[in-house]
Coordinates of C-alpha atoms and ligand atoms in Angstrom, one line a residue:
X27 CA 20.5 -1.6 40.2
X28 CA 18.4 -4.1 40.0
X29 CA 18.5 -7.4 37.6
X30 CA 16.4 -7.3 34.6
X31 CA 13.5 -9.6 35.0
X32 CA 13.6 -12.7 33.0
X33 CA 10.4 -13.6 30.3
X34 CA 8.9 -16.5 29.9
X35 CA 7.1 -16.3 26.4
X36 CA 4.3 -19.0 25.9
X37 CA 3.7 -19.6 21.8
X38 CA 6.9 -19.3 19.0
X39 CA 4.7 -17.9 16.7
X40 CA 5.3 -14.5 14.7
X41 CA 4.5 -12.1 17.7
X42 CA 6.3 -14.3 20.4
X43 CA 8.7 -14.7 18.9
X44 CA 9.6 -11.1 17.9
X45 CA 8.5 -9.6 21.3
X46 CA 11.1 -12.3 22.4
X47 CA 14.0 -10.8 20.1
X48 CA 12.7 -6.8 21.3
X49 CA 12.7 -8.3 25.0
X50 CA 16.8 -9.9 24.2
X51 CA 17.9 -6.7 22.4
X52 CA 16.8 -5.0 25.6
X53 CA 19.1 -7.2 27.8
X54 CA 16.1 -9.6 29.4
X55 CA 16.7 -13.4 29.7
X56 CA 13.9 -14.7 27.7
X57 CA 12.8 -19.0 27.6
X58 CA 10.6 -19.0 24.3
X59 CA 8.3 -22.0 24.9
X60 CA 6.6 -23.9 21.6
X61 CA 4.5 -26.6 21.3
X62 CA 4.6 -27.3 17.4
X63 CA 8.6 -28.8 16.4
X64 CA 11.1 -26.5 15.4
X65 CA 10.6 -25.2 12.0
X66 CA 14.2 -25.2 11.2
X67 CA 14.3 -29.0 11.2
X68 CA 10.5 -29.5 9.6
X69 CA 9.1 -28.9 6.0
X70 CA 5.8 -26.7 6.0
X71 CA 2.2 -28.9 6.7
X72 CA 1.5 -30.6 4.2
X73 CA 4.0 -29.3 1.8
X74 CA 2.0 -25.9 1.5
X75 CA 2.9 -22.4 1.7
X76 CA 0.9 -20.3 3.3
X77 CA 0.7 -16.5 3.1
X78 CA -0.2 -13.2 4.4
X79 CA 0.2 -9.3 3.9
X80 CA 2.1 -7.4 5.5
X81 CA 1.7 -3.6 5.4
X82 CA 3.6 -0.8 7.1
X83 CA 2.7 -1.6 10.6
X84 CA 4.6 -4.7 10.3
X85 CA 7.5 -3.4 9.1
X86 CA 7.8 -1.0 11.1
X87 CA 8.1 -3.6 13.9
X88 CA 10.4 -5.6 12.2
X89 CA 12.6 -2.7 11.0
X90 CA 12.3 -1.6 15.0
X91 CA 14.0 -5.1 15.7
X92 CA 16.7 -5.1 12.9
X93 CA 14.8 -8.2 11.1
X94 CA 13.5 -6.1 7.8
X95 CA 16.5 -6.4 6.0
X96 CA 16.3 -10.1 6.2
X97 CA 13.0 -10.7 5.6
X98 CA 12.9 -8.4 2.5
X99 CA 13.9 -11.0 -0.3
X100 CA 11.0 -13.2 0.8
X101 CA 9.0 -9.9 0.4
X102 CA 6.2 -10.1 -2.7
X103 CA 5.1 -6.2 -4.0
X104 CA 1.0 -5.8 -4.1
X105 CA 0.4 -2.5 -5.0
X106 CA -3.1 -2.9 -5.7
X107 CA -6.0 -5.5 -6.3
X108 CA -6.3 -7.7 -9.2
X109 CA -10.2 -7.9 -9.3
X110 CA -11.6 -10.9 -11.7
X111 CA -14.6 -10.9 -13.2
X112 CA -17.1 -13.9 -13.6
X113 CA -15.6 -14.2 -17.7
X114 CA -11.9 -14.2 -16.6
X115 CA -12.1 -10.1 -17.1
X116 CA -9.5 -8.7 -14.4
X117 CA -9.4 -4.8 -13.5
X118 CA -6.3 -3.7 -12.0
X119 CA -6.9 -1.2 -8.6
X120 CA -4.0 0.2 -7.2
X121 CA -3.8 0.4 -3.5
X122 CA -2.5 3.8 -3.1
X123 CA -0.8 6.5 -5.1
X124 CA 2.3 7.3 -3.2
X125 CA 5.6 5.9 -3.4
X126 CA 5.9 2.7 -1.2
X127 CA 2.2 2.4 -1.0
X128 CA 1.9 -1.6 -1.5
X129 CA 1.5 -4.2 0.9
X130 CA 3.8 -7.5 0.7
X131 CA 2.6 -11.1 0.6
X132 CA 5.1 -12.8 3.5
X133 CA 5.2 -17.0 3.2
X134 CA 4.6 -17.4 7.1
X135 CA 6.8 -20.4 7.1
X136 CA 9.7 -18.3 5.8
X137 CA 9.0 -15.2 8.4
X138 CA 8.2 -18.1 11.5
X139 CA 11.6 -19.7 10.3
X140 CA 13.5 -16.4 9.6
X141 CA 12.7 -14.9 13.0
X142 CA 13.3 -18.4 14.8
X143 CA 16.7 -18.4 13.3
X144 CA 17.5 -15.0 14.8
X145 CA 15.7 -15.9 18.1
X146 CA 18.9 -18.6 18.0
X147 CA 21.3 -17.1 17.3
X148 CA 20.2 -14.8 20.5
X149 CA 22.2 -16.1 23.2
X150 CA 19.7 -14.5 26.1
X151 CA 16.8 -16.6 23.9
X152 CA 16.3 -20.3 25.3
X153 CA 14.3 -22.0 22.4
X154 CA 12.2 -25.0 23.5
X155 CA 10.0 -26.4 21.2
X156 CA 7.7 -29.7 21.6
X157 CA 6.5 -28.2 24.3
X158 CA 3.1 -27.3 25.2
X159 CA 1.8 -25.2 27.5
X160 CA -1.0 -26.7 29.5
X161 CA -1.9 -24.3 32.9
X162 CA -1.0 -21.3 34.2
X163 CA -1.3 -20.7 38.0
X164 CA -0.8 -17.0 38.3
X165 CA -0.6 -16.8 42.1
X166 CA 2.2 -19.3 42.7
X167 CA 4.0 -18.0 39.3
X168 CA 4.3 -20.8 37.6
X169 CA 3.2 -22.6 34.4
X170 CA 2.7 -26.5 33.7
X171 CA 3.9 -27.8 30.7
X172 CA 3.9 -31.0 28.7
X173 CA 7.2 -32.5 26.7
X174 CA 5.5 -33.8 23.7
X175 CA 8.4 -35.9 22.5
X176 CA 9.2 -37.4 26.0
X177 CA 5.1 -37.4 26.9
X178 CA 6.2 -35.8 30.9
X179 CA 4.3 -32.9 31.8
X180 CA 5.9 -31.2 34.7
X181 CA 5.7 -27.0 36.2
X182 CA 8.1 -24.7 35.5
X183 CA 8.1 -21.1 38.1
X184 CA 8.3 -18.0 36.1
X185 CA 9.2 -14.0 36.9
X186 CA 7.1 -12.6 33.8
X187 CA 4.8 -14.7 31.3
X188 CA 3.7 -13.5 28.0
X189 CA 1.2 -15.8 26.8
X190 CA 1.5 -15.4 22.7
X191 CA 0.1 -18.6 22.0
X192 CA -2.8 -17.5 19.4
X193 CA -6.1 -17.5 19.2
X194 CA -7.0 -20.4 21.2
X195 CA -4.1 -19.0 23.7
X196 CA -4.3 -21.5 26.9
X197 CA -2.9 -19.3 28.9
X198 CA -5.7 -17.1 28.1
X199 CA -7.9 -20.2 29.1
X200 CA -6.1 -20.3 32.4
X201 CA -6.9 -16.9 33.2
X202 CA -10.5 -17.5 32.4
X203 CA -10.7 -20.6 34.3
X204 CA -10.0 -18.8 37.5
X205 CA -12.4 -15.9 36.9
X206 CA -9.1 -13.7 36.6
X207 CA -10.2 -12.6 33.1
X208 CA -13.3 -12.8 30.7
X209 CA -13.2 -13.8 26.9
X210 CA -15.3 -14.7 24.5
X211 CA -15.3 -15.2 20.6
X212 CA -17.5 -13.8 18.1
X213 CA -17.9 -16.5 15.2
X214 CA -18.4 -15.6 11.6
X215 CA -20.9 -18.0 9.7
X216 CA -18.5 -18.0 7.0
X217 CA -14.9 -20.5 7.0
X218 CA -12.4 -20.6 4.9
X219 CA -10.2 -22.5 3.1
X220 CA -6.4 -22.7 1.1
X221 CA -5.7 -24.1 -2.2
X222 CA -2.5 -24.0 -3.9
X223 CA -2.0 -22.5 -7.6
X224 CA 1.4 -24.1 -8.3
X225 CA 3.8 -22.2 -10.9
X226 CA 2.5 -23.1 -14.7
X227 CA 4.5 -26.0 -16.3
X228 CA 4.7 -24.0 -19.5
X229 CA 6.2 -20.9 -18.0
X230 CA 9.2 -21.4 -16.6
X231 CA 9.8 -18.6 -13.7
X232 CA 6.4 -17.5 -14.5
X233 CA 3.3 -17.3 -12.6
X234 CA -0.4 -18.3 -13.5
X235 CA -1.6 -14.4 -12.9
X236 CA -0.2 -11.1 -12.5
X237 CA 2.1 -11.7 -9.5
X238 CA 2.4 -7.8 -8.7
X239 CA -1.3 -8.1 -6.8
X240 CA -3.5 -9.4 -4.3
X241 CA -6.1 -11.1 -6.9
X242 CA -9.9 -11.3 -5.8
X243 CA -12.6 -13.1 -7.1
X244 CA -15.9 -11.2 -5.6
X245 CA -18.9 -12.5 -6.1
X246 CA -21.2 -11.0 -3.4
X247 CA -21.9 -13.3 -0.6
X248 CA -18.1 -15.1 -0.6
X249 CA -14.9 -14.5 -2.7
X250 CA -11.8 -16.2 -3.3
X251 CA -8.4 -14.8 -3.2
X252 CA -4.7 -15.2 -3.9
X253 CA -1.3 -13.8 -2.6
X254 CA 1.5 -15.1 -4.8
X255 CA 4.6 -16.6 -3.0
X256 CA 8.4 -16.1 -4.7
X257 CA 8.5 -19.4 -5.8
X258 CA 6.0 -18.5 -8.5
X259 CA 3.3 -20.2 -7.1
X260 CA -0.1 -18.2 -5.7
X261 CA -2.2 -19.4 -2.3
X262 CA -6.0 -18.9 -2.7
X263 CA -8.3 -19.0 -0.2
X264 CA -12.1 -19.4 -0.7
X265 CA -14.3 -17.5 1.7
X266 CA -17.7 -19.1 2.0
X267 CA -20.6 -19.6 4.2
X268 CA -20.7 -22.6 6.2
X269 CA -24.0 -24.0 5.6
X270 CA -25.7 -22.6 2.2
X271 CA -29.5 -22.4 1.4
X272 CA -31.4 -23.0 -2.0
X273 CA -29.7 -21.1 -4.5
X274 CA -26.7 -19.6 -1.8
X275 CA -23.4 -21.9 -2.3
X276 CA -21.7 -22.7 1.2
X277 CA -19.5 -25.0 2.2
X278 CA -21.8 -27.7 3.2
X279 CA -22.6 -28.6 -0.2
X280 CA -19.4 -29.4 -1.5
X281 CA -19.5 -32.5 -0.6
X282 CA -18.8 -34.2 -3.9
X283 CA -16.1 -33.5 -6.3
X284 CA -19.1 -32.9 -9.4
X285 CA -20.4 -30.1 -6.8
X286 CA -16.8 -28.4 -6.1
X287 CA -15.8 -28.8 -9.8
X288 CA -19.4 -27.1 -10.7
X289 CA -19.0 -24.4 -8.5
X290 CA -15.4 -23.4 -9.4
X291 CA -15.7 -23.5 -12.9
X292 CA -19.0 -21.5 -13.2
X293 CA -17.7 -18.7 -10.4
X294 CA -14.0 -18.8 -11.2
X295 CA -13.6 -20.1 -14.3
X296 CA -9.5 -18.7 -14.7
X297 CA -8.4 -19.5 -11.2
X298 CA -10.3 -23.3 -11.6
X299 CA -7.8 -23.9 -14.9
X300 CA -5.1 -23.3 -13.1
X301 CA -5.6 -24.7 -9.7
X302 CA -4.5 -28.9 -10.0
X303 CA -6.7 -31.8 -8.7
X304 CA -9.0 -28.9 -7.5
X305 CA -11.5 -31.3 -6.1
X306 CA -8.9 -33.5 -4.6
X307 CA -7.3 -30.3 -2.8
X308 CA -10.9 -29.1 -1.8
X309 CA -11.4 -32.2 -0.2
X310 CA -7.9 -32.9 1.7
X311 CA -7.2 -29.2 3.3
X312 CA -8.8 -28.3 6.3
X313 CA -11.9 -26.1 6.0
X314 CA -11.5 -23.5 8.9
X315 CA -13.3 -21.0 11.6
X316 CA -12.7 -17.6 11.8
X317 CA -14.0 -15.1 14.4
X318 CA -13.1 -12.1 16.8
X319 CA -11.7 -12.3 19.9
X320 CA -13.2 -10.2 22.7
X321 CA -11.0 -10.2 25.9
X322 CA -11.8 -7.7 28.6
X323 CA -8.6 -8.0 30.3
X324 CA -5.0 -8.5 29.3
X325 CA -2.6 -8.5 31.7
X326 CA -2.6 -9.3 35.7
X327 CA -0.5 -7.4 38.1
X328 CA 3.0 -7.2 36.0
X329 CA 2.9 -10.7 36.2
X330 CA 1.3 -12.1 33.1
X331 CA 0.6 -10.5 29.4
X332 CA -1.2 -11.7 26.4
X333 CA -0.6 -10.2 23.5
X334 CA -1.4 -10.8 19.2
X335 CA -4.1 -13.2 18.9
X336 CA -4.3 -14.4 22.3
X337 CA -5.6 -11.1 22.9
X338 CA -6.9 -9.7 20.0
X339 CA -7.9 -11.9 17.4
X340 CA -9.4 -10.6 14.7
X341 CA -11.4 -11.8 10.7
X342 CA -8.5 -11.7 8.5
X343 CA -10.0 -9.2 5.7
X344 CA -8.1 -6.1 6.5
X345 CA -4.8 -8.2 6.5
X346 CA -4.2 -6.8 9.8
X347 CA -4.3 -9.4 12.2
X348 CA -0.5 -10.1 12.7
X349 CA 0.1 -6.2 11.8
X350 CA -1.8 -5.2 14.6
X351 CA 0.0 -8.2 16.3
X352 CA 3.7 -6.3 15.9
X353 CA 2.3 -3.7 16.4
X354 CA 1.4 -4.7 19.8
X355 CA 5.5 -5.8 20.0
X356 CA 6.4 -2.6 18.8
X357 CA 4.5 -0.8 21.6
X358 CA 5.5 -2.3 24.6
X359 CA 9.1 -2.1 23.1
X360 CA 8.9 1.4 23.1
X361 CA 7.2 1.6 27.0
X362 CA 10.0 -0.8 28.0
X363 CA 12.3 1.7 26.3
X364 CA 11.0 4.7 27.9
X365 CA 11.1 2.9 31.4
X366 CA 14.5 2.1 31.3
X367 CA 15.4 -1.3 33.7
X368 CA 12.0 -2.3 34.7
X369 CA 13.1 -4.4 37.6
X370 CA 9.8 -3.5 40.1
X371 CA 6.8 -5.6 40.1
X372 CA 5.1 -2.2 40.7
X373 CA 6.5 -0.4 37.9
X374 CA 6.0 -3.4 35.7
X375 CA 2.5 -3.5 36.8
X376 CA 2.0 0.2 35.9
X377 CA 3.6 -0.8 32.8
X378 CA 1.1 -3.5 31.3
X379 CA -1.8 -1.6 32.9
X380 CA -0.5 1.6 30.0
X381 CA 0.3 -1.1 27.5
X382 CA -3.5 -2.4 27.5
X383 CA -5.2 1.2 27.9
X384 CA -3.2 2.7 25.3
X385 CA -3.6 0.0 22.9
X386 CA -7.2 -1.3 23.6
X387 CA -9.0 1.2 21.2
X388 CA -6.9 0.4 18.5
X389 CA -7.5 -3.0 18.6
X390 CA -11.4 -2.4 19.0
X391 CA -11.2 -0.5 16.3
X392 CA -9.3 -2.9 13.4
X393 CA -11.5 -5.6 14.7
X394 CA -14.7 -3.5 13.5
X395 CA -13.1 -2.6 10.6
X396 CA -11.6 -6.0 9.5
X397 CA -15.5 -6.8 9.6
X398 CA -16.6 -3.9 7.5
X399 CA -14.0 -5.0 5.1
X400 CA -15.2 -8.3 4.4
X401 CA -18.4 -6.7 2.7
X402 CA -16.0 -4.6 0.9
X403 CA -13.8 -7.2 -0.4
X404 CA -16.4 -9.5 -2.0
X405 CA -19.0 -7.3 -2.7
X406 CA -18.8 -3.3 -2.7
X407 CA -15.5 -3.3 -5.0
X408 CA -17.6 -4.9 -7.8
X409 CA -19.6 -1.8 -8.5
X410 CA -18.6 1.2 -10.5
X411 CA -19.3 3.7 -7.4
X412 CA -16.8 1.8 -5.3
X413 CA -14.2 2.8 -8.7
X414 CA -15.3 6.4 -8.6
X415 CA -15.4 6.9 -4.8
X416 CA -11.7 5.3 -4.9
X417 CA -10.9 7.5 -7.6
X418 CA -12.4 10.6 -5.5
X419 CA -10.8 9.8 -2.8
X420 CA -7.4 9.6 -3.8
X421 CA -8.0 12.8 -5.5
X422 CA -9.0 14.7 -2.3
X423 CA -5.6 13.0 -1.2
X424 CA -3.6 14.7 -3.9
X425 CA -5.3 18.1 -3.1
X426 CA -4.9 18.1 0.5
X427 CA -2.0 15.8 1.2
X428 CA -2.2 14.8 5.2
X429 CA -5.6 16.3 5.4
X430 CA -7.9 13.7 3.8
X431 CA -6.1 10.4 3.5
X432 CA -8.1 7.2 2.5
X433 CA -9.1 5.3 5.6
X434 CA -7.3 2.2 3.2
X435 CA -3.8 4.1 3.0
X436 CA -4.3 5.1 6.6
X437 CA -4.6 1.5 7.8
X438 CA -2.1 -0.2 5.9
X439 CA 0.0 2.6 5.2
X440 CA 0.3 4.7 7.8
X441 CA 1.5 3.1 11.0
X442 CA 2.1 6.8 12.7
X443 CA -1.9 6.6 12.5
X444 CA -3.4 4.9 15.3
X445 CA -5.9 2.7 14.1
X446 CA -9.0 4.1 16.5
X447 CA -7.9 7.5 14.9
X448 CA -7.8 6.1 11.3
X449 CA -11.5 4.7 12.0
X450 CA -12.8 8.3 13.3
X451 CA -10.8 10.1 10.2
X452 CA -12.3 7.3 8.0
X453 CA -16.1 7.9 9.3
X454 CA -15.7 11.9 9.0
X455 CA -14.0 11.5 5.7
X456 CA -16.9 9.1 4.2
X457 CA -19.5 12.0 4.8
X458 CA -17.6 14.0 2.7
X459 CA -17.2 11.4 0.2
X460 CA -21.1 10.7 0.2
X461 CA -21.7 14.4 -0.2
X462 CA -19.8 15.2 -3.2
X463 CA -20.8 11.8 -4.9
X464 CA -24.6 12.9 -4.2
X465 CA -23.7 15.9 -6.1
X466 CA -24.9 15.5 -9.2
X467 CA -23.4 18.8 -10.8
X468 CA -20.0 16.9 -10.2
X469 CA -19.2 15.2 -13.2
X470 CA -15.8 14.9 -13.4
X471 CA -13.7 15.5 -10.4
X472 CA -11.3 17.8 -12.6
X473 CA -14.2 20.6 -12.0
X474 CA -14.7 20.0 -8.0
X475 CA -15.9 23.0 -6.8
X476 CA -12.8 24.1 -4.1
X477 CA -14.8 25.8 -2.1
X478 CA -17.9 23.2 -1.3
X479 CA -15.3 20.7 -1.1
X480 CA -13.4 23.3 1.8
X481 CA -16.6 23.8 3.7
X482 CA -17.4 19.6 3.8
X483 CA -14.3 19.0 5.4
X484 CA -14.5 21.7 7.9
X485 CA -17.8 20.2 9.2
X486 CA -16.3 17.0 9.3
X487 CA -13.8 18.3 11.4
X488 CA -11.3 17.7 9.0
Ligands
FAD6 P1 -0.1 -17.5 16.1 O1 0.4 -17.2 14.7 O2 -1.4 -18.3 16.2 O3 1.1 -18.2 16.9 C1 0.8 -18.8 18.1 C2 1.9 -19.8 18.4 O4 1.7 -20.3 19.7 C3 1.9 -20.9 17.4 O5 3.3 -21.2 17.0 C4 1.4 -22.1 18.2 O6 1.9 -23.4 17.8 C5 1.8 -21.8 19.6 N1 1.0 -22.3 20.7 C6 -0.4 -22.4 20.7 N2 -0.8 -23.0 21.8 C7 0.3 -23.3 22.5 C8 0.5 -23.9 23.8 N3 -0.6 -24.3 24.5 N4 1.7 -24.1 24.2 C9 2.8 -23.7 23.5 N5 2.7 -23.1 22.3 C10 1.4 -22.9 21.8 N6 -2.6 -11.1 9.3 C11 -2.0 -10.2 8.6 O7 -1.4 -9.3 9.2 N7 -2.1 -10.2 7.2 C12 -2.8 -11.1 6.6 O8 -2.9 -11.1 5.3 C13 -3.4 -12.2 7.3 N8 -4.1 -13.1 6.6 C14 -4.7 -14.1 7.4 C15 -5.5 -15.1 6.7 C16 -6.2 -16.0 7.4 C17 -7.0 -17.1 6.7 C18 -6.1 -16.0 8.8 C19 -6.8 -17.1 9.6 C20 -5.3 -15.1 9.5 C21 -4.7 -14.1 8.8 N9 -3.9 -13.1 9.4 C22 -3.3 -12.1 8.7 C23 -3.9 -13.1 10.9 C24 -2.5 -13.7 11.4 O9 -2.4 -15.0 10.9 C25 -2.5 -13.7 12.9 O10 -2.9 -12.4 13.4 C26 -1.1 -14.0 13.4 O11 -0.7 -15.3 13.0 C27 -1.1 -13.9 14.9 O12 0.2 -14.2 15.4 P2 0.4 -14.7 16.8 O13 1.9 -15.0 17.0 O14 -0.3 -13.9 17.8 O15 -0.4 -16.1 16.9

């Protein structure tokens, strides 16, 4: 039989490193190359903690690699949204209905640092970090790389490269550069950018809002929003358009602390009392890009992969991005799996070319509707027909359970659901939803006539 074939994985960051573990468990040798410092030896930038969500796609990954059970006590509940109002008004929304329907805000230093540590303990894992990757030369098989403590760059041959190095991925570059692959990135006019809402002095163990939610400020054309962390503090992030006009706010003109203290305290009065030195946080954390990645091409020849944001990077308002990310692990775990010993550069070929066909729609599809949901987020939830078509919704859910599921729940809580088919169910499933709303004899949804309701789904195909 022939040897396993070693990986050489280019970015330590969530999905490298977990596709590392996946690729270990499965007996490959695997060198994990990072350019930042080890996190186990450095505090988080700048003393923040930074957040995400993590929904069931996630966890299903982690679960698949036997990390869930760690990670779970750094695991914050959000089973709905926490929507405030421009008075300090909030309206609670749940997420989903069923049992286990909430999403979990993750500290991304505690999941990098969790999964590093089990990457270590991995005896077919070498960790190097300080180490950047700076070329790829996919003919000669071989990458060049750059000690950043000892300043030497020198080239390394590999057998397979993964390049997980995010979404400004160099080895993605590298590709690019030699026509191998095309790329290119969608901006959004809008950045964004983190404050921190420490624990209140006053309350000891307690935090500044309801810490069982994903709070949102929407106002329209930006929102702010906050994950809380388990140390009782919250991270908000602002979402606002990078150059504003007469009468629009945007991040060009808060330049002065007057103008960030004016804006705060008239748009979000509750979040500015609590958030310290506001202006003097406004002014010292980065203010940062987002965008969608589009990459025609993914892999070359068995050779080399890109997977997570090097491939697919994507607007963060689904709270997808490093979902979709495992997700991506959790696949080509399970085509590895089905292989057997991959030891072939044919097979291996055949391999990444299945990975990318069978996954490329799904990602396609979350990256239109993470865009769709930033209208959604800090606009559409604001008005009482958003409430009622929620409230419909999860109706038709509890009367035909499978049938009609919310495209939300599908996304985040269905990971059996692939996300190209949660988009179709989602389109077929909002015609219905616009019918019945149009209906004006439908007052309350106790008295929904059964059989119109039948015959709408039927012509959605549902
Ligand atoms: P990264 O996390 O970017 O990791 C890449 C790693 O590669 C890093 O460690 C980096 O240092 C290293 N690297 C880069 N270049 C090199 C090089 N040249 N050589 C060596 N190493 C290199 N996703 C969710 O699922 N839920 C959310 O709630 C969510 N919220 C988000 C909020 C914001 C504001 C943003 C911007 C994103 C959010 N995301 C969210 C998306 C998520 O952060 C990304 O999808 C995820 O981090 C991608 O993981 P990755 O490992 O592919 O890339």
């Amino acid at each position: 039989m022939r040897a396993l074939p070693s990986h050489t994985v280019i970015g330590a960051g969530p999905v490298g490193t977990l596709m590392a573990l996946m690729l270990a468990n499965r007996g490959h040798i695997v060198r994990l190359i990072e350019r930042r410092p080890d996190p186990r030896l450095s505090a988080p930038e700048g003393g923040r903690s930074i957040n995400l969500a993590m929904a069931a796609r996630g966890t299903a990954a982690l679960e698949q690699a036997g990390l869930l059970k760690r990670l779970a006590p750094t695991m914050m509940p959000m089973p709905g949204r926490m929507l405030h109002d421009l008075h300090g008004g909030v309206q609670f929304m749940p997420y989903g209905q069923n049992e286990g329907e909430v999403i979990h805000a993750l500290g991304r230093e505690q999941l990098n640092r969790i999964l590093i540590e089990a990457a270590a303990q991995c005896p077919h894992i070498e960790l190097r970090f300080d180490t950047r990757c700076l070329d790829v030369e996919p003919g000669g098989r071989s990458v060049a790389l750059h000690d950043e403590r000892a300043g030497r760059s020198y080239a390394e041959s590999f057998e397979v490269l993964l390049g997980t190095d995010g979404a400004g991925s160099a080895v993605r570059a590298a590709l690019a550069a030699r026509g191998l692959i095309r790329a290119h990135e969608q901006p959004l006019d809008h950045d964004y950018k983190e404050l921190a809402i420490p624990p209140p002095p006053a309350r000891a163990g307690g935090y500044a809002f309801e810490p069982r939610a994903l709070h949102i400020w929407p106002r329209g054309g930006y929102m702010l929003i906050a994950l809380p962390n388990t140390d009782g503090s919250f991270t908000a992030t602002l979402f606002l358009a990078r150059l504003g006009a007469p009468g629009v706010p945007g991040f060009d003109r808060m330049s002065s602390a007057v103008a960030v203290r004016a804006f705060f305290h008239a748009q979000f009065s509750d979040a500015a009392a609590v958030i310290p030195e506001l202006a003097a946080q406004f002014a010292s954390h980065p203010q940062s890009r987002l965008g969608t990645l589009y990459c025609e091409r993914w892999q070359i020849d068995g050779r080399i992969l890109l997977l997570g944001d090097a491939a697919h990077a994507i607007v963060p308002f689904h709270g997808q991005g490093l979902n979709c990310g495992f997700e991506d692990c959790r696949l080509l775990d399970r085509l590895l799996g089905e292989l057997g010993a991959v030891g072939d550069a044919r097979t291996r070929a055949a391999l990444f070319e299945r990975f990318e066909r069978e996954r490329r729609p799904d990602t396609a599809a979350i990256a239109a509707m993470a865009l769709e949901n930033y209208e959604e987020m800090r606009d559409t939830v604001r008005s009482p027909m958003f409430a009622r078509r929620q409230l419909l919704a999860a109706e038709l859910e509890r009367r035909y359970p499978g049938r009609f599921i919310p495209r939300y729940s599908m996304v985040m809580f269905h990971p059996e659901i692939p996300y190209a088919e949660a988009q179709r169910r989602g389109l077929a499933q909002a015609r219905v939803l616009d019918a019945l709303l149009a209906d004006s004899a439908l007052s309350d949804l106790g008295s929904m006539p059964l059989g119109r309701i039948e015959s709408l789904l039927e012509q959605a195909g549902l």
